PDB file of C-alpha atoms and ligand atoms in Angstrom:
ATOM      1  CA  MET A  19      46.873-195.801 -59.236  1.00 88.00           C
ATOM      2  CA  LYS A  20      46.653-198.598 -61.798  1.00 97.00           C
ATOM      3  CA  LEU A  21      49.266-198.505 -64.576  1.00 98.00           C
ATOM      4  CA  LEU A  22      46.719-198.307 -67.421  1.00 98.00           C
ATOM      5  CA  ALA A  23      43.904-196.350 -65.778  1.00 98.00           C
ATOM      6  CA  ASN A  24      41.841-194.397 -68.353  1.00 97.00           C
ATOM      7  CA  LYS A  25      43.559-196.121 -71.285  1.00 98.00           C
ATOM      8  CA  ILE A  26      41.897-198.053 -74.085  1.00 98.00           C
ATOM      9  CA  ALA A  27      43.902-200.951 -75.511  1.00 99.00           C
ATOM     10  CA  LEU A  28      43.341-202.946 -78.695  1.00 99.00           C
ATOM     11  CA  ILE A  29      44.959-206.381 -79.084  1.00 99.00           C
ATOM     12  CA  THR A  30      44.822-208.509 -82.249  1.00 99.00           C
ATOM     13  CA  GLY A  31      44.470-212.301 -82.143  1.00 98.00           C
ATOM     14  CA  ALA A  32      43.830-212.316 -78.404  1.00 98.00           C
ATOM     15  CA  SER A  33      41.380-215.179 -77.851  1.00 98.00           C
ATOM     16  CA  GLN A  34      44.157-217.440 -76.575  1.00 98.00           C
ATOM     17  CA  GLY A  35      47.848-217.616 -75.713  1.00 98.00           C
ATOM     18  CA  ILE A  36      50.000-214.517 -75.294  1.00 98.00           C
ATOM     19  CA  GLY A  37      47.299-212.109 -76.519  1.00 98.00           C
ATOM     20  CA  ARG A  38      44.805-213.408 -73.971  1.00 98.00           C
ATOM     21  CA  SER A  39      47.276-212.998 -71.141  1.00 98.00           C
ATOM     22  CA  ILE A  40      48.048-209.430 -72.273  1.00 99.00           C
ATOM     23  CA  ALA A  41      44.313-208.647 -72.382  1.00 99.00           C
ATOM     24  CA  LEU A  42      43.812-209.865 -68.805  1.00 98.00           C
ATOM     25  CA  GLN A  43      46.874-208.111 -67.378  1.00 98.00           C
ATOM     26  CA  PHE A  44      45.916-204.852 -69.096  1.00 99.00           C
ATOM     27  CA  ALA A  45      42.406-205.097 -67.647  1.00 98.00           C
ATOM     28  CA  GLU A  46      43.784-205.831 -64.176  1.00 98.00           C
ATOM     29  CA  GLN A  47      45.749-202.587 -64.550  1.00 98.00           C
ATOM     30  CA  GLY A  48      42.607-200.627 -65.357  1.00 98.00           C
ATOM     31  CA  ALA A  49      42.541-200.534 -69.173  1.00 98.00           C
ATOM     32  CA  ASP A  50      39.407-200.979 -71.237  1.00 98.00           C
ATOM     33  CA  VAL A  51      40.292-203.888 -73.512  1.00 99.00           C
ATOM     34  CA  LEU A  52      39.158-204.335 -77.106  1.00 99.00           C
ATOM     35  CA  PHE A  53      40.366-207.416 -78.928  1.00 99.00           C
ATOM     36  CA  THR A  54      40.087-209.206 -82.249  1.00 99.00           C
ATOM     37  CA  ASP A  55      40.435-212.747 -83.509  1.00 98.00           C
ATOM     38  CA  ILE A  56      39.713-214.511 -86.745  1.00 98.00           C
ATOM     39  CA  ARG A  57      36.325-215.774 -85.533  1.00 98.00           C
ATOM     40  CA  ALA A  58      33.904-215.549 -82.638  1.00 98.00           C
ATOM     41  CA  ASP A  59      33.909-218.739 -80.569  1.00 98.00           C
ATOM     42  CA  GLU A  60      33.881-219.945 -76.960  1.00 98.00           C
ATOM     43  CA  ARG A  61      37.440-218.652 -76.421  1.00 98.00           C
ATOM     44  CA  SER A  62      36.561-215.090 -77.438  1.00 98.00           C
ATOM     45  CA  GLN A  63      33.321-215.213 -75.435  1.00 98.00           C
ATOM     46  CA  SER A  64      35.035-216.478 -72.273  1.00 98.00           C
ATOM     47  CA  LEU A  65      37.721-213.780 -72.532  1.00 98.00           C
ATOM     48  CA  LEU A  66      35.044-211.135 -72.999  1.00 98.00           C
ATOM     49  CA  ASP A  67      33.286-212.414 -69.861  1.00 98.00           C
ATOM     50  CA  GLU A  68      36.526-212.495 -67.846  1.00 98.00           C
ATOM     51  CA  LEU A  69      37.424-208.947 -68.878  1.00 98.00           C
ATOM     52  CA  LYS A  70      34.001-207.597 -67.943  1.00 98.00           C
ATOM     53  CA  ALA A  71      34.228-209.414 -64.595  1.00 98.00           C
ATOM     54  CA  LEU A  72      37.373-207.361 -63.930  1.00 98.00           C
ATOM     55  CA  GLY A  73      35.190-204.235 -64.080  1.00 98.00           C
ATOM     56  CA  VAL A  74      36.485-202.689 -67.301  1.00 98.00           C
ATOM     57  CA  ARG A  75      34.779-202.049 -70.640  1.00 98.00           C
ATOM     58  CA  ALA A  76      35.533-204.749 -73.193  1.00 98.00           C
ATOM     59  CA  ALA A  77      34.622-205.552 -76.780  1.00 98.00           C
ATOM     60  CA  PHE A  78      35.430-208.273 -79.288  1.00 98.00           C
ATOM     61  CA  TYR A  79      35.626-207.938 -83.080  1.00 98.00           C
ATOM     62  CA  ALA A  80      35.781-210.967 -85.364  1.00 98.00           C
ATOM     63  CA  ALA A  81      38.178-209.875 -88.109  1.00 98.00           C
ATOM     64  CA  ASP A  82      40.975-211.259 -90.237  1.00 98.00           C
ATOM     65  CA  ALA A  83      43.990-209.119 -89.310  1.00 98.00           C
ATOM     66  CA  SER A  84      45.523-209.666 -92.734  1.00 98.00           C
ATOM     67  CA  SER A  85      42.619-207.829 -94.419  1.00 98.00           C
ATOM     68  CA  LEU A  86      42.907-204.032 -94.618  1.00 98.00           C
ATOM     69  CA  GLU A  87      39.201-203.796 -95.395  1.00 98.00           C
ATOM     70  CA  GLN A  88      38.243-205.705 -92.241  1.00 98.00           C
ATOM     71  CA  THR A  89      40.725-203.636 -90.201  1.00 98.00           C
ATOM     72  CA  GLU A  90      38.985-200.479 -91.410  1.00 98.00           C
ATOM     73  CA  GLU A  91      35.631-201.923 -90.339  1.00 98.00           C
ATOM     74  CA  VAL A  92      37.017-202.631 -86.861  1.00 98.00           C
ATOM     75  CA  SER A  93      38.350-199.083 -86.696  1.00 98.00           C
ATOM     76  CA  LYS A  94      34.972-197.637 -87.665  1.00 98.00           C
ATOM     77  CA  ALA A  95      33.186-199.652 -84.986  1.00 98.00           C
ATOM     78  CA  ILE A  96      35.746-198.664 -82.332  1.00 98.00           C
ATOM     79  CA  ALA A  97      35.640-194.978 -83.326  1.00 98.00           C
ATOM     80  CA  GLU A  98      31.852-194.992 -82.923  1.00 98.00           C
ATOM     81  CA  GLU A  99      31.734-196.844 -79.625  1.00 98.00           C
ATOM     82  CA  PHE A 100      34.970-195.857 -77.842  1.00 98.00           C
ATOM     83  CA  GLY A 101      36.363-192.850 -79.743  1.00 97.00           C
ATOM     84  CA  ARG A 102      40.042-193.609 -79.160  1.00 97.00           C
ATOM     85  CA  VAL A 103      42.761-196.237 -78.820  1.00 98.00           C
ATOM     86  CA  ASP A 104      45.780-195.512 -76.609  1.00 98.00           C
ATOM     87  CA  VAL A 105      47.612-198.822 -76.911  1.00 99.00           C
ATOM     88  CA  LEU A 106      47.740-201.099 -79.954  1.00 99.00           C
ATOM     89  CA  VAL A 107      49.218-204.589 -79.604  1.00 99.00           C
ATOM     90  CA  ASN A 108      49.823-206.309 -82.936  1.00 99.00           C
ATOM     91  CA  ASN A 109      49.851-209.854 -81.619  1.00 98.00           C
ATOM     92  CA  ALA A 110      48.106-212.098 -84.183  1.00 98.00           C
ATOM     93  CA  GLY A 111      50.509-214.597 -85.699  1.00 98.00           C
ATOM     94  CA  ILE A 112      50.796-218.045 -87.235  1.00 98.00           C
ATOM     95  CA  THR A 113      53.485-220.540 -88.208  1.00 97.00           C
ATOM     96  CA  ARG A 114      53.725-222.805 -91.262  1.00 97.00           C
ATOM     97  CA  ASP A 115      57.085-224.419 -90.462  1.00 96.00           C
ATOM     98  CA  THR A 116      58.983-226.434 -93.025  1.00 97.00           C
ATOM     99  CA  LEU A 117      62.374-226.429 -94.706  1.00 98.00           C
ATOM    100  CA  LEU A 118      62.756-224.049 -97.639  1.00 98.00           C
ATOM    101  CA  MET A 119      62.973-226.961-100.074  1.00 98.00           C
ATOM    102  CA  ARG A 120      59.477-228.046 -99.089  1.00 98.00           C
ATOM    103  CA  MET A 121      57.996-224.588 -98.471  1.00 98.00           C
ATOM    104  CA  SER A 122      55.200-223.769-100.901  1.00 98.00           C
ATOM    105  CA  ALA A 123      54.518-220.257-102.172  1.00 98.00           C
ATOM    106  CA  GLU A 124      51.272-220.493-100.209  1.00 98.00           C
ATOM    107  CA  ASP A 125      53.128-221.285 -96.931  1.00 98.00           C
ATOM    108  CA  TRP A 126      55.300-218.250 -97.585  1.00 98.00           C
ATOM    109  CA  GLU A 127      52.526-215.834 -98.517  1.00 98.00           C
ATOM    110  CA  LYS A 128      50.153-216.881 -95.766  1.00 98.00           C
ATOM    111  CA  VAL A 129      52.712-216.291 -93.026  1.00 98.00           C
ATOM    112  CA  ILE A 130      53.937-212.982 -94.460  1.00 98.00           C
ATOM    113  CA  ARG A 131      50.364-211.761 -94.946  1.00 98.00           C
ATOM    114  CA  LEU A 132      49.125-212.664 -91.511  1.00 98.00           C
ATOM    115  CA  ASN A 133      52.245-211.877 -89.465  1.00 98.00           C
ATOM    116  CA  LEU A 134      53.577-208.816 -91.288  1.00 98.00           C
ATOM    117  CA  THR A 135      50.836-207.278 -93.431  1.00 98.00           C
ATOM    118  CA  SER A 136      48.490-207.368 -90.418  1.00 99.00           C
ATOM    119  CA  VAL A 137      50.945-205.136 -88.539  1.00 99.00           C
ATOM    120  CA  PHE A 138      50.908-202.689 -91.457  1.00 99.00           C
ATOM    121  CA  ASN A 139      47.085-202.778 -91.571  1.00 98.00           C
ATOM    122  CA  TYR A 140      46.465-202.104 -87.882  1.00 99.00           C
ATOM    123  CA  THR A 141      49.291-199.606 -87.463  1.00 98.00           C
ATOM    124  CA  LYS A 142      48.247-197.634 -90.545  1.00 98.00           C
ATOM    125  CA  VAL A 143      44.610-197.435 -89.511  1.00 98.00           C
ATOM    126  CA  PHE A 144      44.984-196.896 -85.750  1.00 98.00           C
ATOM    127  CA  SER A 145      48.002-194.573 -85.832  1.00 98.00           C
ATOM    128  CA  LEU A 146      45.658-192.039 -87.495  1.00 97.00           C
ATOM    129  CA  MET A 147      43.582-192.041 -84.310  1.00 96.00           C
ATOM    130  CA  MET A 148      46.753-191.792 -82.202  1.00 98.00           C
ATOM    131  CA  MET A 149      48.046-188.873 -84.298  1.00 98.00           C
ATOM    132  CA  ARG A 150      44.874-186.941 -83.577  1.00 97.00           C
ATOM    133  CA  GLN A 151      45.272-187.747 -79.873  1.00 96.00           C
ATOM    134  CA  ARG A 152      48.972-186.863 -80.002  1.00 97.00           C
ATOM    135  CA  SER A 153      49.775-189.950 -77.956  1.00 98.00           C
ATOM    136  CA  GLY A 154      49.910-193.697 -78.281  1.00 98.00           C
ATOM    137  CA  SER A 155      51.929-196.840 -77.731  1.00 99.00           C
ATOM    138  CA  ILE A 156      52.248-199.473 -80.455  1.00 99.00           C
ATOM    139  CA  ILE A 157      53.596-202.882 -79.451  1.00 99.00           C
ATOM    140  CA  ASN A 158      54.459-205.422 -82.131  1.00 99.00           C
ATOM    141  CA  MET A 159      54.932-209.098 -81.372  1.00 99.00           C
ATOM    142  CA  ALA A 160      58.151-210.147 -83.102  1.00 99.00           C
ATOM    143  CA  SER A 161      60.271-213.168 -82.075  1.00 98.00           C
ATOM    144  CA  ILE A 162      63.909-213.956 -81.327  1.00 98.00           C
ATOM    145  CA  VAL A 163      63.720-215.907 -84.587  1.00 98.00           C
ATOM    146  CA  GLY A 164      63.351-212.527 -86.340  1.00 98.00           C
ATOM    147  CA  LEU A 165      66.738-211.567 -84.884  1.00 98.00           C
ATOM    148  CA  ASN A 166      68.642-214.837 -85.247  1.00 98.00           C
ATOM    149  CA  GLY A 167      66.798-216.916 -87.876  1.00 98.00           C
ATOM    150  CA  ASN A 168      65.800-220.557 -87.435  1.00 96.00           C
ATOM    151  CA  ALA A 169      66.027-223.554 -89.744  1.00 96.00           C
ATOM    152  CA  GLY A 170      62.543-224.540 -90.871  1.00 96.00           C
ATOM    153  CA  GLN A 171      61.122-221.074 -90.264  1.00 97.00           C
ATOM    154  CA  ALA A 172      62.313-218.968 -93.229  1.00 98.00           C
ATOM    155  CA  ASN A 173      58.797-217.569 -93.755  1.00 98.00           C
ATOM    156  CA  TYR A 174      58.139-216.929 -90.056  1.00 98.00           C
ATOM    157  CA  SER A 175      61.575-215.432 -89.312  1.00 98.00           C
ATOM    158  CA  ALA A 176      61.344-213.170 -92.387  1.00 98.00           C
ATOM    159  CA  SER A 177      57.941-211.927 -91.180  1.00 99.00           C
ATOM    160  CA  LYS A 178      59.294-211.253 -87.675  1.00 99.00           C
ATOM    161  CA  ALA A 179      62.463-209.541 -88.980  1.00 99.00           C
ATOM    162  CA  GLY A 180      60.140-207.421 -91.126  1.00 99.00           C
ATOM    163  CA  ILE A 181      58.174-206.463 -88.033  1.00 99.00           C
ATOM    164  CA  ILE A 182      61.381-205.297 -86.340  1.00 99.00           C
ATOM    165  CA  GLY A 183      62.306-203.032 -89.277  1.00 99.00           C
ATOM    166  CA  PHE A 184      58.751-201.734 -89.430  1.00 99.00           C
ATOM    167  CA  THR A 185      58.718-201.022 -85.674  1.00 99.00           C
ATOM    168  CA  LYS A 186      61.895-198.930 -85.880  1.00 99.00           C
ATOM    169  CA  SER A 187      60.723-196.995 -88.954  1.00 98.00           C
ATOM    170  CA  ILE A 188      57.400-196.163 -87.323  1.00 98.00           C
ATOM    171  CA  ALA A 189      59.207-195.036 -84.160  1.00 98.00           C
ATOM    172  CA  LYS A 190      61.097-192.533 -86.303  1.00 98.00           C
ATOM    173  CA  GLU A 191      58.006-191.448 -88.283  1.00 98.00           C
ATOM    174  CA  LEU A 192      55.626-191.010 -85.376  1.00 98.00           C
ATOM    175  CA  GLY A 193      57.881-190.012 -82.472  1.00 98.00           C
ATOM    176  CA  SER A 194      57.207-186.304 -83.004  1.00 98.00           C
ATOM    177  CA  ARG A 195      53.482-187.034 -82.418  1.00 98.00           C
ATOM    178  CA  ASN A 196      54.301-188.672 -79.062  1.00 98.00           C
ATOM    179  CA  ILE A 197      53.548-192.123 -80.454  1.00 98.00           C
ATOM    180  CA  ARG A 198      55.941-194.846 -79.369  1.00 98.00           C
ATOM    181  CA  SER A 199      56.555-198.048 -81.333  1.00 99.00           C
ATOM    182  CA  ASN A 200      58.343-201.025 -79.791  1.00 99.00           C
ATOM    183  CA  ALA A 201      58.634-204.754 -80.422  1.00 99.00           C
ATOM    184  CA  ILE A 202      58.746-207.713 -78.082  1.00 99.00           C
ATOM    185  CA  ALA A 203      60.818-210.714 -79.137  1.00 98.00           C
ATOM    186  CA  PRO A 204      59.576-213.713 -77.168  1.00 98.00           C
ATOM    187  CA  GLY A 205      61.649-216.886 -77.064  1.00 97.00           C
ATOM    188  CA  PHE A 206      60.081-220.268 -76.339  1.00 96.00           C
ATOM    189  CA  ILE A 207      56.682-219.587 -74.755  1.00 97.00           C
ATOM    190  CA  GLU A 208      54.232-222.335 -73.786  1.00 95.00           C
ATOM    191  CA  THR A 209      51.148-221.764 -75.961  1.00 95.00           C
ATOM    192  CA  ALA A 210      49.194-223.645 -78.636  1.00 92.00           C
ATOM    193  CA  MET A 211      51.804-222.412 -81.128  1.00 91.00           C
ATOM    194  CA  THR A 212      54.675-224.274 -79.445  1.00 91.00           C
ATOM    195  CA  ARG A 213      52.543-227.257 -78.424  1.00 89.00           C
ATOM    196  CA  GLN A 214      52.518-228.189 -82.139  1.00 87.00           C
ATOM    197  CA  LEU A 215      56.262-228.989 -81.914  1.00 86.00           C
ATOM    198  CA  SER A 216      57.556-232.525 -81.323  1.00 87.00           C
ATOM    199  CA  ASP A 217      58.641-233.589 -77.791  1.00 88.00           C
ATOM    200  CA  GLU A 218      62.204-233.858 -79.061  1.00 89.00           C
ATOM    201  CA  VAL A 219      62.259-230.271 -80.348  1.00 85.00           C
ATOM    202  CA  ILE A 220      60.624-228.981 -77.157  1.00 87.00           C
ATOM    203  CA  ALA A 221      63.208-230.811 -74.988  1.00 88.00           C
ATOM    204  CA  HIS A 222      66.019-229.345 -77.101  1.00 87.00           C
ATOM    205  CA  TRP A 223      64.817-225.762 -76.726  1.00 84.00           C
ATOM    206  CA  LYS A 224      64.212-226.093 -72.995  1.00 85.00           C
ATOM    207  CA  GLN A 225      67.785-227.266 -72.487  1.00 90.00           C
ATOM    208  CA  GLU A 226      69.135-224.249 -74.364  1.00 93.00           C
ATOM    209  CA  ILE A 227      67.362-221.674 -72.164  1.00 96.00           C
ATOM    210  CA  PRO A 228      69.734-220.132 -69.573  1.00 96.00           C
ATOM    211  CA  LEU A 229      66.864-219.662 -67.097  1.00 96.00           C
ATOM    212  CA  ARG A 230      66.073-223.377 -67.601  1.00 93.00           C
ATOM    213  CA  ARG A 231      62.336-223.016 -68.072  1.00 94.00           C
ATOM    214  CA  PRO A 232      60.042-222.200 -70.952  1.00 94.00           C
ATOM    215  CA  GLY A 233      58.347-218.828 -70.867  1.00 97.00           C
ATOM    216  CA  LEU A 234      54.711-218.401 -69.942  1.00 98.00           C
ATOM    217  CA  PRO A 235      52.272-216.055 -71.704  1.00 98.00           C
ATOM    218  CA  GLU A 236      52.229-214.038 -68.450  1.00 98.00           C
ATOM    219  CA  ASP A 237      55.991-213.399 -68.757  1.00 98.00           C
ATOM    220  CA  VAL A 238      55.424-211.758 -72.152  1.00 98.00           C
ATOM    221  CA  ALA A 239      52.330-209.907 -70.939  1.00 98.00           C
ATOM    222  CA  ARG A 240      54.362-208.201 -68.197  1.00 98.00           C
ATOM    223  CA  VAL A 241      56.771-206.839 -70.825  1.00 98.00           C
ATOM    224  CA  ALA A 242      53.789-205.623 -72.861  1.00 99.00           C
ATOM    225  CA  LEU A 243      52.440-203.921 -69.738  1.00 98.00           C
ATOM    226  CA  PHE A 244      55.722-202.039 -69.315  1.00 98.00           C
ATOM    227  CA  LEU A 245      55.694-200.918 -72.965  1.00 99.00           C
ATOM    228  CA  ALA A 246      52.022-199.946 -72.833  1.00 98.00           C
ATOM    229  CA  SER A 247      52.349-197.871 -69.682  1.00 98.00           C
ATOM    230  CA  ASP A 248      54.063-194.585 -68.930  1.00 98.00           C
ATOM    231  CA  LEU A 249      56.815-196.571 -67.185  1.00 98.00           C
ATOM    232  CA  SER A 250      58.351-196.751 -70.668  1.00 98.00           C
ATOM    233  CA  ALA A 251      57.527-193.142 -71.639  1.00 98.00           C
ATOM    234  CA  TYR A 252      61.055-192.547 -73.024  1.00 98.00           C
ATOM    235  CA  VAL A 253      61.421-195.934 -74.761  1.00 98.00           C
ATOM    236  CA  THR A 254      60.758-196.190 -78.501  1.00 99.00           C
ATOM    237  CA  GLY A 255      62.094-198.153 -81.466  1.00 99.00           C
ATOM    238  CA  GLN A 256      63.318-200.965 -79.224  1.00 98.00           C
ATOM    239  CA  VAL A 257      63.137-204.744 -79.380  1.00 98.00           C
ATOM    240  CA  LEU A 258      62.796-206.265 -75.919  1.00 98.00           C
ATOM    241  CA  CYS A 259      63.679-209.965 -75.799  1.00 98.00           C
ATOM    242  CA  CYS A 260      61.583-211.970 -73.378  1.00 98.00           C
ATOM    243  CA  ASP A 261      63.288-215.325 -73.724  1.00 98.00           C
ATOM    244  CA  GLY A 262      64.967-216.440 -70.499  1.00 98.00           C
ATOM    245  CA  GLY A 263      68.277-215.664 -72.227  1.00 98.00           C
ATOM    246  CA  LEU A 264      67.685-218.069 -75.159  1.00 97.00           C
ATOM    247  CA  SER A 265      68.884-215.583 -77.792  1.00 96.00           C
ATOM    248  CA  LEU A 266      72.215-214.931 -76.074  1.00 96.00           C
TER     249      LEU A 266
HETATM  250  P1  NAD B 330      48.519-218.711 -80.522  1.00 89.34           P
HETATM  251  O1  NAD B 330      48.468-219.571 -81.719  1.00 89.34           O
HETATM  252  O2  NAD B 330      48.204-219.308 -79.196  1.00 89.34           O
HETATM  253  O3  NAD B 330      47.576-217.416 -80.716  1.00 89.34           O
HETATM  254  C1  NAD B 330      47.531-216.716 -81.933  1.00 89.34           C
HETATM  255  C2  NAD B 330      46.167-216.097 -82.081  1.00 89.34           C
HETATM  256  O4  NAD B 330      46.101-215.414 -83.343  1.00 89.34           O
HETATM  257  C3  NAD B 330      45.018-217.134 -82.071  1.00 89.34           C
HETATM  258  O5  NAD B 330      44.011-216.740 -81.169  1.00 89.34           O
HETATM  259  C4  NAD B 330      44.539-217.137 -83.504  1.00 89.34           C
HETATM  260  O6  NAD B 330      43.168-217.473 -83.660  1.00 89.34           O
HETATM  261  C5  NAD B 330      44.830-215.685 -83.914  1.00 89.34           C
HETATM  262  N1  NAD B 330      44.827-215.526 -85.366  1.00 89.34           N
HETATM  263  C6  NAD B 330      45.294-216.395 -86.296  1.00 89.34           C
HETATM  264  N2  NAD B 330      45.062-215.926 -87.523  1.00 89.34           N
HETATM  265  C7  NAD B 330      44.433-214.731 -87.376  1.00 89.34           C
HETATM  266  C8  NAD B 330      43.925-213.760 -88.287  1.00 89.34           C
HETATM  267  N3  NAD B 330      44.025-213.933 -89.624  1.00 89.34           N
HETATM  268  N4  NAD B 330      43.338-212.653 -87.780  1.00 89.34           N
HETATM  269  C9  NAD B 330      43.223-212.462 -86.461  1.00 89.34           C
HETATM  270  N5  NAD B 330      43.692-213.352 -85.555  1.00 89.34           N
HETATM  271  C10 NAD B 330      44.277-214.464 -86.004  1.00 89.34           C
HETATM  272  O7  NAD B 330      49.967-218.071 -80.524  1.00 89.34           O
HETATM  273  P2  NAD B 330      50.817-217.331 -79.384  1.00 89.34           P
HETATM  274  O8  NAD B 330      51.933-218.257 -79.027  1.00 89.34           O
HETATM  275  O9  NAD B 330      49.962-216.755 -78.331  1.00 89.34           O
HETATM  276  O10 NAD B 330      51.455-216.178 -80.282  1.00 89.34           O
HETATM  277  C11 NAD B 330      51.083-214.814 -80.204  1.00 89.34           C
HETATM  278  C12 NAD B 330      52.156-213.992 -80.910  1.00 89.34           C
HETATM  279  O11 NAD B 330      53.417-214.211 -80.286  1.00 89.34           O
HETATM  280  C13 NAD B 330      52.341-214.388 -82.384  1.00 89.34           C
HETATM  281  O12 NAD B 330      52.598-213.232 -83.150  1.00 89.34           O
HETATM  282  C14 NAD B 330      53.568-215.267 -82.349  1.00 89.34           C
HETATM  283  O13 NAD B 330      54.256-215.282 -83.577  1.00 89.34           O
HETATM  284  C15 NAD B 330      54.377-214.589 -81.245  1.00 89.34           C
HETATM  285  N6  NAD B 330      55.401-215.454 -80.657  1.00 89.34           N
HETATM  286  C16 NAD B 330      55.066-216.602 -79.991  1.00 89.34           C
HETATM  287  C17 NAD B 330      56.087-217.389 -79.458  1.00 89.34           C
HETATM  288  C18 NAD B 330      55.809-218.668 -78.710  1.00 89.34           C
HETATM  289  O14 NAD B 330      56.783-219.341 -78.331  1.00 89.34           O
HETATM  290  N7  NAD B 330      54.569-219.040 -78.444  1.00 89.34           N
HETATM  291  C19 NAD B 330      57.423-217.016 -79.606  1.00 89.34           C
HETATM  292  C20 NAD B 330      57.715-215.837 -80.297  1.00 89.34           C
HETATM  293  C21 NAD B 330      56.702-215.061 -80.816  1.00 89.34           C
END
């Protein structure tokens, strides 16, 4: 029996990187996969094709995760076509790295709005569906930077620390409805997000990782699979680091 048979999963910002890998692993484990991203393009189309080729139902919604109005539109469309969501992965995220002295109010607000307010939007709207179902698993993509901080990432680390507090509060609020809420804190994962960094910074981080390799999106997707499935039926309010030991 596949781990996510008969489940419907929704993943935000999944056209590339970690979200894409989660979408594919969920589909391989039998889930119908619905995903969003800021716009429709060749990445979203190719993921849609790959998911359908795996024999599951799949759908894509172009929506800005930081907009509550657009989140409600996505929810309406999903309610009409699929009727339920069993697993929600709040994955969409951005960086606008710079030292505090140079950080503009716009850099701050953009990162908080997309990384943190998006988690509020999707959790608020889709937990209603889960409450009616009396089951659900919510997985929020935090970061080890939300636990430990990082110079040059005050906006990003604040958004990820916020996600951790939110995750724990929701676990307490919704546990009695059999809805679980957990966070994943990835370390240094090879995606477009980390490819923006300089070679020097990348070399530094790689050297600091006890497992001596950067993470792959698939490494994070396997943790998401655990949290999405009944393997983690008694796990809620937790932050699972997926970082090769980097945060130790
Ligand atoms: P990525 O940049 O490859 O993918 C992010 C996705 O989010 C993109 O597809 C992008 O189009 C989408 N997105 C951006 N703005 C959006 C919006 N307004 N609405 C909807 N979608 C939007 O990044 P990734 O490395 O795959 O990161 C995924 C998540 O993992 C993020 O939350 C990130 O903060 C977190 N994370 C990544 C790392 C890492 O090392 N890569 C480490 C820790 C945490």
